[in-house]
Amino acid sequence: MESAIRVRALRKTYQGTVAVDGVDLDVPRGEIFALLGPNGAGKTTTVEILEGYRKRDSGDVSVLGADPGTATARDRVGIVLQGTGEFDELTVGEVVRHFARFYPRPDDPVAVIERVGLKDKARARTHTLSGGQKRRLDVALGIIGRPELLFLDEPTTGFDPEARREFWQLIRELRTGGTTIVLTTHYLEEAEALADRVGVIARGRLIAVDSPARLGHRESAEATVSWRTAEGAPASTRTATPTRVVSELAAEFGGEVPALTVSRPSLEDVYLEMIGDVA
Ligand code: ATP
């Protein structure tokens, strides 16, 4: 099947600063792909080249089968930028209806406003919205054109935990409807909750691409088994065979092992180790 995104040997420099240094990437249709990386790693530059907002120095880029520089895919792509749009005196409903007119087959503005959780604010002027509500409006404008591919640059910055969960649900629904989604985020739990695959970018290079569960060989990494001894003291051991350690402990205790936990490195652990290696 055709990739939604295909990138080969992408490079971009700004006055001698190398922002993107030879990135290859394929995102299949229907995938949620998260791009992770520290500040200044080159995420926004990469994504804005894919969106057609910035010009590359060299490399091949195909977005929905077209070169984003030539913008033939524009109607089929939805974009939520990092910065929030300012619409002053216009209401939420007016802004969403206005943007709907830019697209050949827009979604229903009322339904979109409800989906992003702004139904109660449809008549509110946009300058009265909270930071999280403005971000929801940005998302509404990103999806009003029924995009086949949606770019989200740090979409949930400023969201409270409940709003973030609701947003994740919305993204999953879009994926179920067939939308391919590329997002950048600094929230590792967001990447873990949403992404089919994550790419880690550091100093302009894509240093790893894998599912959140497998990134940095997490699944097979040494586990830490912790418990409390018969005397009540905390104990722990690192092991490549946690199942064996737990069954030995179970035999020793003759049943339940007090305060037993088995943990492997978190996505954050492997991510920090990866970017630390590059720094
Ligand atoms: P953040 O997580 O902070 O948003 P990022 O990974 O999105 O960072 P980019 O914004 O792509 O990083 O920046 C990559 C590098 O390119 C940085 O060193 C940055 O200073 C530089 N850069 C980005 N945009 C410009 C520009 N318009 N002019 C000059 N340098 C730029």
Short mmCIF file of C-alpha atoms and ligand atoms in Angstrom, two decimals:
data_model
loop_
_atom_site.label_atom_id
_atom_site.label_comp_id
_atom_site.label_asym_id
_atom_site.label_seq_id
_atom_site.Cartn_x
_atom_site.Cartn_y
_atom_site.Cartn_z
CA MET A 1 0.00 0.00 0.00
CA GLU A 2 1.11 3.57 -0.69
CA SER A 3 2.88 5.29 2.20
CA ALA A 4 1.27 8.43 3.57
CA ILE A 5 4.77 9.83 4.01
CA ARG A 6 8.06 8.85 2.40
CA VAL A 7 11.24 10.77 3.20
CA ARG A 8 14.74 10.05 1.93
CA ALA A 9 17.99 11.79 2.87
CA LEU A 10 16.22 14.95 4.04
CA ARG A 11 18.53 17.84 4.95
CA LYS A 12 17.94 21.39 6.11
CA THR A 13 20.39 23.97 7.44
CA TYR A 14 19.81 27.50 8.70
CA GLN A 15 22.80 29.79 8.26
CA GLY A 16 25.26 27.03 9.05
CA THR A 17 23.11 25.33 11.75
CA VAL A 18 22.24 21.81 10.61
CA ALA A 19 18.62 21.31 11.72
CA VAL A 20 17.84 18.10 9.80
CA ASP A 21 20.76 15.90 8.90
CA GLY A 22 19.81 13.06 6.58
CA VAL A 23 16.43 11.75 7.74
CA ASP A 24 14.79 8.70 6.13
CA LEU A 25 11.22 7.93 7.19
CA ASP A 26 8.18 5.97 6.01
CA VAL A 27 4.76 6.37 7.62
CA PRO A 28 2.16 3.92 6.29
CA ARG A 29 -1.42 5.05 5.84
CA GLY A 30 -3.60 4.64 8.91
CA GLU A 31 -0.72 4.87 11.39
CA ILE A 32 -0.31 7.18 14.38
CA PHE A 33 3.36 8.16 14.32
CA ALA A 34 4.91 10.23 17.11
CA LEU A 35 8.11 12.18 16.69
CA LEU A 36 10.04 12.64 19.93
CA GLY A 37 13.19 14.59 20.61
CA PRO A 38 14.68 17.27 22.82
CA ASN A 39 14.25 21.01 22.19
CA GLY A 40 16.02 22.01 19.00
CA ALA A 41 16.35 18.42 17.74
CA GLY A 42 14.73 19.19 14.39
CA LYS A 43 11.16 17.95 14.88
CA THR A 44 9.34 21.12 13.87
CA THR A 45 11.65 21.68 10.91
CA THR A 46 11.03 18.12 9.68
CA VAL A 47 7.28 18.35 10.16
CA GLU A 48 7.00 21.80 8.58
CA ILE A 49 8.88 20.56 5.52
CA LEU A 50 6.35 17.71 5.29
CA GLU A 51 3.54 20.25 5.65
CA GLY A 52 4.98 22.39 2.86
CA TYR A 53 5.72 25.35 5.17
CA ARG A 54 9.50 25.17 4.89
CA LYS A 55 11.74 24.34 1.96
CA ARG A 56 14.28 21.55 2.24
CA ASP A 57 17.87 21.92 1.10
CA SER A 58 17.95 18.39 -0.31
CA GLY A 59 16.31 14.97 -0.16
CA ASP A 60 13.13 13.36 -1.50
CA VAL A 61 9.82 13.95 0.25
CA SER A 62 6.46 12.50 -0.73
CA VAL A 63 3.28 13.30 1.21
CA LEU A 64 0.14 11.47 0.03
CA GLY A 65 2.03 10.83 -3.18
CA ALA A 66 2.90 14.49 -3.84
CA ASP A 67 5.82 16.80 -3.14
CA PRO A 68 4.68 19.06 -0.27
CA GLY A 69 6.65 21.93 -1.85
CA THR A 70 4.23 21.81 -4.80
CA ALA A 71 1.23 21.59 -2.45
CA THR A 72 -0.99 19.36 -4.57
CA ALA A 73 -1.86 17.46 -1.38
CA ARG A 74 -2.94 20.59 0.54
CA ASP A 75 -6.69 19.83 0.62
CA ARG A 76 -6.06 16.33 1.95
CA VAL A 77 -3.78 17.36 4.81
CA GLY A 78 -4.83 18.84 8.15
CA ILE A 79 -2.36 20.85 10.21
CA VAL A 80 -2.33 21.91 13.84
CA LEU A 81 0.67 24.15 14.39
CA GLN A 82 2.41 24.83 17.70
CA GLY A 83 1.14 28.39 17.92
CA THR A 84 -2.51 29.15 18.47
CA GLY A 85 -4.38 31.19 15.87
CA GLU A 86 -5.89 34.52 16.99
CA PHE A 87 -9.43 35.25 15.88
CA ASP A 88 -10.31 38.03 18.36
CA GLU A 89 -14.02 38.87 18.19
CA LEU A 90 -15.15 35.88 16.15
CA THR A 91 -16.99 33.06 17.91
CA VAL A 92 -15.89 29.42 17.86
CA GLY A 93 -18.76 28.55 15.53
CA GLU A 94 -17.94 31.40 13.13
CA VAL A 95 -14.27 30.44 12.91
CA VAL A 96 -14.98 26.76 12.29
CA ARG A 97 -17.64 27.57 9.64
CA HIS A 98 -15.27 30.02 8.00
CA PHE A 99 -12.46 27.44 7.76
CA ALA A 100 -14.90 24.81 6.45
CA ARG A 101 -15.34 26.95 3.30
CA PHE A 102 -11.66 26.46 2.38
CA TYR A 103 -12.17 22.73 1.77
CA PRO A 104 -13.91 20.86 -1.04
CA ARG A 105 -15.70 18.37 1.24
CA PRO A 106 -15.67 19.75 4.77
CA ASP A 107 -17.07 18.00 7.81
CA ASP A 108 -20.13 19.40 9.61
CA PRO A 109 -18.93 22.33 11.79
CA VAL A 110 -21.46 21.54 14.55
CA ALA A 111 -20.28 17.91 14.73
CA VAL A 112 -16.61 18.91 14.73
CA ILE A 113 -17.12 21.44 17.53
CA GLU A 114 -18.83 18.73 19.57
CA ARG A 115 -16.08 16.20 18.85
CA VAL A 116 -13.36 18.48 20.19
CA GLY A 117 -15.42 19.17 23.32
CA LEU A 118 -16.34 22.82 22.59
CA LYS A 119 -20.10 22.42 22.24
CA ASP A 120 -20.73 24.65 25.25
CA LYS A 121 -18.38 27.27 23.79
CA ALA A 122 -19.74 27.35 20.23
CA ARG A 123 -21.09 30.90 20.75
CA ALA A 124 -18.14 32.13 22.82
CA ARG A 125 -15.73 34.66 21.32
CA THR A 126 -12.38 32.98 20.79
CA HIS A 127 -10.44 35.50 22.89
CA THR A 128 -12.44 34.35 25.93
CA LEU A 129 -11.30 30.72 25.61
CA SER A 130 -8.79 29.17 28.03
CA GLY A 131 -5.44 27.92 26.71
CA GLY A 132 -6.66 24.32 26.52
CA GLN A 133 -9.91 25.39 24.83
CA LYS A 134 -7.97 27.38 22.22
CA ARG A 135 -5.93 24.27 21.52
CA ARG A 136 -9.15 22.32 20.98
CA LEU A 137 -10.26 24.96 18.51
CA ASP A 138 -6.94 24.54 16.69
CA VAL A 139 -7.65 20.83 16.46
CA ALA A 140 -11.17 21.53 15.15
CA LEU A 141 -9.65 23.67 12.38
CA GLY A 142 -7.14 20.90 11.63
CA ILE A 143 -9.87 18.29 11.08
CA ILE A 144 -12.71 20.35 9.54
CA GLY A 145 -11.51 19.50 6.02
CA ARG A 146 -11.67 15.72 6.73
CA PRO A 147 -7.94 15.27 6.20
CA GLU A 148 -6.44 11.96 5.12
CA LEU A 149 -3.29 12.97 6.98
CA LEU A 150 -3.24 15.10 10.12
CA PHE A 151 -0.15 16.81 11.57
CA LEU A 152 -0.28 17.76 15.24
CA ASP A 153 2.61 19.76 16.66
CA GLU A 154 2.60 19.41 20.47
CA PRO A 155 -1.19 19.16 20.46
CA THR A 156 -1.91 18.78 24.18
CA THR A 157 0.39 21.40 25.69
CA GLY A 158 -1.72 23.21 28.31
CA PHE A 159 -4.35 20.48 28.60
CA ASP A 160 -5.46 19.25 31.99
CA PRO A 161 -5.24 15.45 32.47
CA GLU A 162 -8.92 14.88 31.70
CA ALA A 163 -8.80 17.01 28.55
CA ARG A 164 -5.70 15.11 27.46
CA ARG A 165 -7.47 11.74 27.83
CA GLU A 166 -10.46 13.06 25.85
CA PHE A 167 -8.11 14.33 23.18
CA TRP A 168 -6.39 10.94 22.93
CA GLN A 169 -9.80 9.36 22.42
CA LEU A 170 -10.54 11.82 19.61
CA ILE A 171 -7.24 10.95 17.92
CA ARG A 172 -7.98 7.23 18.18
CA GLU A 173 -11.41 7.81 16.62
CA LEU A 174 -9.81 9.69 13.73
CA ARG A 175 -7.41 6.81 13.20
CA THR A 176 -10.32 4.34 13.26
CA GLY A 177 -11.86 6.48 10.51
CA GLY A 178 -8.69 5.96 8.44
CA THR A 179 -6.81 9.21 9.12
CA THR A 180 -3.02 8.95 9.28
CA ILE A 181 -1.65 11.04 12.15
CA VAL A 182 1.83 12.44 12.71
CA LEU A 183 2.37 14.19 16.02
CA THR A 184 5.25 15.72 17.88
CA THR A 185 5.15 15.68 21.64
CA HIS A 186 7.29 16.10 24.72
CA TYR A 187 4.94 13.88 26.72
CA LEU A 188 6.28 10.35 26.71
CA GLU A 189 3.03 8.99 28.12
CA GLU A 190 1.20 10.60 25.20
CA ALA A 191 3.44 8.80 22.71
CA GLU A 192 2.97 5.57 24.63
CA ALA A 193 -0.81 5.92 24.82
CA LEU A 194 -1.36 6.90 21.20
CA ALA A 195 1.42 5.98 18.83
CA ASP A 196 1.74 2.82 16.77
CA ARG A 197 5.38 3.81 16.28
CA VAL A 198 7.62 6.50 17.65
CA GLY A 199 10.67 8.05 16.04
CA VAL A 200 13.37 9.63 18.19
CA ILE A 201 15.14 12.55 16.60
CA ALA A 202 18.31 14.04 18.11
CA ARG A 203 20.61 16.61 16.53
CA GLY A 204 18.74 16.37 13.25
CA ARG A 205 19.05 12.60 12.95
CA LEU A 206 16.41 9.92 13.41
CA ILE A 207 18.21 7.66 15.87
CA ALA A 208 15.44 5.08 16.48
CA VAL A 209 12.03 4.12 15.10
CA ASP A 210 9.97 1.41 16.77
CA SER A 211 6.74 0.71 18.62
CA PRO A 212 6.62 2.30 22.09
CA ALA A 213 6.78 -1.19 23.64
CA ARG A 214 9.88 -2.24 21.71
CA LEU A 215 11.83 1.02 21.57
CA GLY A 216 15.34 0.56 22.93
CA HIS A 217 14.66 -3.20 23.39
CA ARG A 218 12.41 -2.39 26.36
CA GLU A 219 10.53 -5.68 26.15
CA SER A 220 13.64 -7.76 26.63
CA ALA A 221 15.56 -5.36 28.89
CA GLU A 222 16.56 -6.49 32.36
CA ALA A 223 13.69 -6.24 34.83
CA THR A 224 13.77 -5.09 38.42
CA VAL A 225 11.96 -7.38 40.85
CA SER A 226 11.18 -5.74 44.20
CA TRP A 227 9.56 -7.21 47.30
CA ARG A 228 9.63 -7.07 51.09
CA THR A 229 11.58 -9.68 53.06
CA ALA A 230 10.07 -11.76 55.86
CA GLU A 231 11.73 -9.28 58.25
CA GLY A 232 9.93 -6.41 56.51
CA ALA A 233 12.99 -4.88 54.77
CA PRO A 234 12.76 -3.73 51.13
CA ALA A 235 14.67 -5.93 48.66
CA SER A 236 15.19 -5.84 44.92
CA THR A 237 17.21 -7.47 42.18
CA ARG A 238 17.83 -6.82 38.50
CA THR A 239 17.40 -9.87 36.34
CA ALA A 240 17.01 -11.07 32.77
CA THR A 241 14.72 -13.89 34.04
CA PRO A 242 12.11 -12.19 36.25
CA THR A 243 9.60 -15.04 35.92
CA ARG A 244 12.09 -17.44 37.49
CA VAL A 245 12.93 -14.99 40.28
CA VAL A 246 9.23 -14.51 41.07
CA SER A 247 8.53 -18.24 41.15
CA GLU A 248 11.52 -18.81 43.45
CA LEU A 249 10.26 -16.04 45.73
CA ALA A 250 6.75 -17.52 45.67
CA ALA A 251 8.18 -20.90 46.72
CA GLU A 252 10.25 -19.26 49.46
CA PHE A 253 7.25 -17.37 50.87
CA GLY A 254 4.86 -20.29 50.33
CA GLY A 255 2.39 -18.04 48.46
CA GLU A 256 2.02 -14.29 48.06
CA VAL A 257 5.27 -12.32 47.98
CA PRO A 258 4.85 -9.13 50.07
CA ALA A 259 4.87 -5.84 48.05
CA LEU A 260 5.92 -7.63 44.84
CA THR A 261 6.55 -5.53 41.71
CA VAL A 262 8.25 -6.36 38.42
CA SER A 263 9.25 -3.43 36.24
CA ARG A 264 11.16 -2.84 33.03
CA PRO A 265 12.59 0.47 31.81
CA SER A 266 9.86 2.99 31.00
CA LEU A 267 9.62 4.67 27.61
CA GLU A 268 11.06 7.74 29.34
CA ASP A 269 14.02 5.72 30.66
CA VAL A 270 14.98 4.40 27.22
CA TYR A 271 14.30 7.75 25.56
CA LEU A 272 16.54 9.64 28.00
CA GLU A 273 19.27 7.07 27.58
CA MET A 274 19.07 7.36 23.79
CA ILE A 275 19.24 11.13 23.64
CA GLY A 276 21.92 11.15 26.36
CA ASP A 277 24.09 8.92 24.16
CA VAL A 278 23.84 11.44 21.30
CA ALA A 279 24.44 14.58 23.38
P1 ATP B 1 11.31 22.13 20.07
O1 ATP B 1 11.08 20.83 20.77
O2 ATP B 1 12.02 23.11 20.94
O3 ATP B 1 10.11 22.68 19.36
P2 ATP B 1 12.38 21.10 17.52
O4 ATP B 1 12.87 19.69 17.66
O5 ATP B 1 11.07 21.29 16.91
O6 ATP B 1 12.46 21.82 18.93
P3 ATP B 1 13.43 22.83 15.44
O7 ATP B 1 12.51 23.96 15.71
O8 ATP B 1 13.19 22.04 14.22
O9 ATP B 1 13.53 21.86 16.71
O10 ATP B 1 14.92 23.44 15.40
C1 ATP B 1 16.04 22.67 14.98
C2 ATP B 1 17.28 23.58 14.95
O11 ATP B 1 17.15 24.55 13.90
C3 ATP B 1 17.50 24.39 16.23
O12 ATP B 1 18.90 24.48 16.42
C4 ATP B 1 16.92 25.75 15.90
O13 ATP B 1 17.57 26.77 16.62
C5 ATP B 1 17.19 25.88 14.41
N1 ATP B 1 16.15 26.67 13.72
C6 ATP B 1 14.84 26.36 13.62
N2 ATP B 1 14.17 27.29 12.89
C7 ATP B 1 15.09 28.22 12.54
C8 ATP B 1 15.04 29.44 11.78
N3 ATP B 1 13.89 29.87 11.23
N4 ATP B 1 16.18 30.14 11.62
C9 ATP B 1 17.34 29.71 12.15
N5 ATP B 1 17.47 28.56 12.88
C10 ATP B 1 16.36 27.83 13.07
#
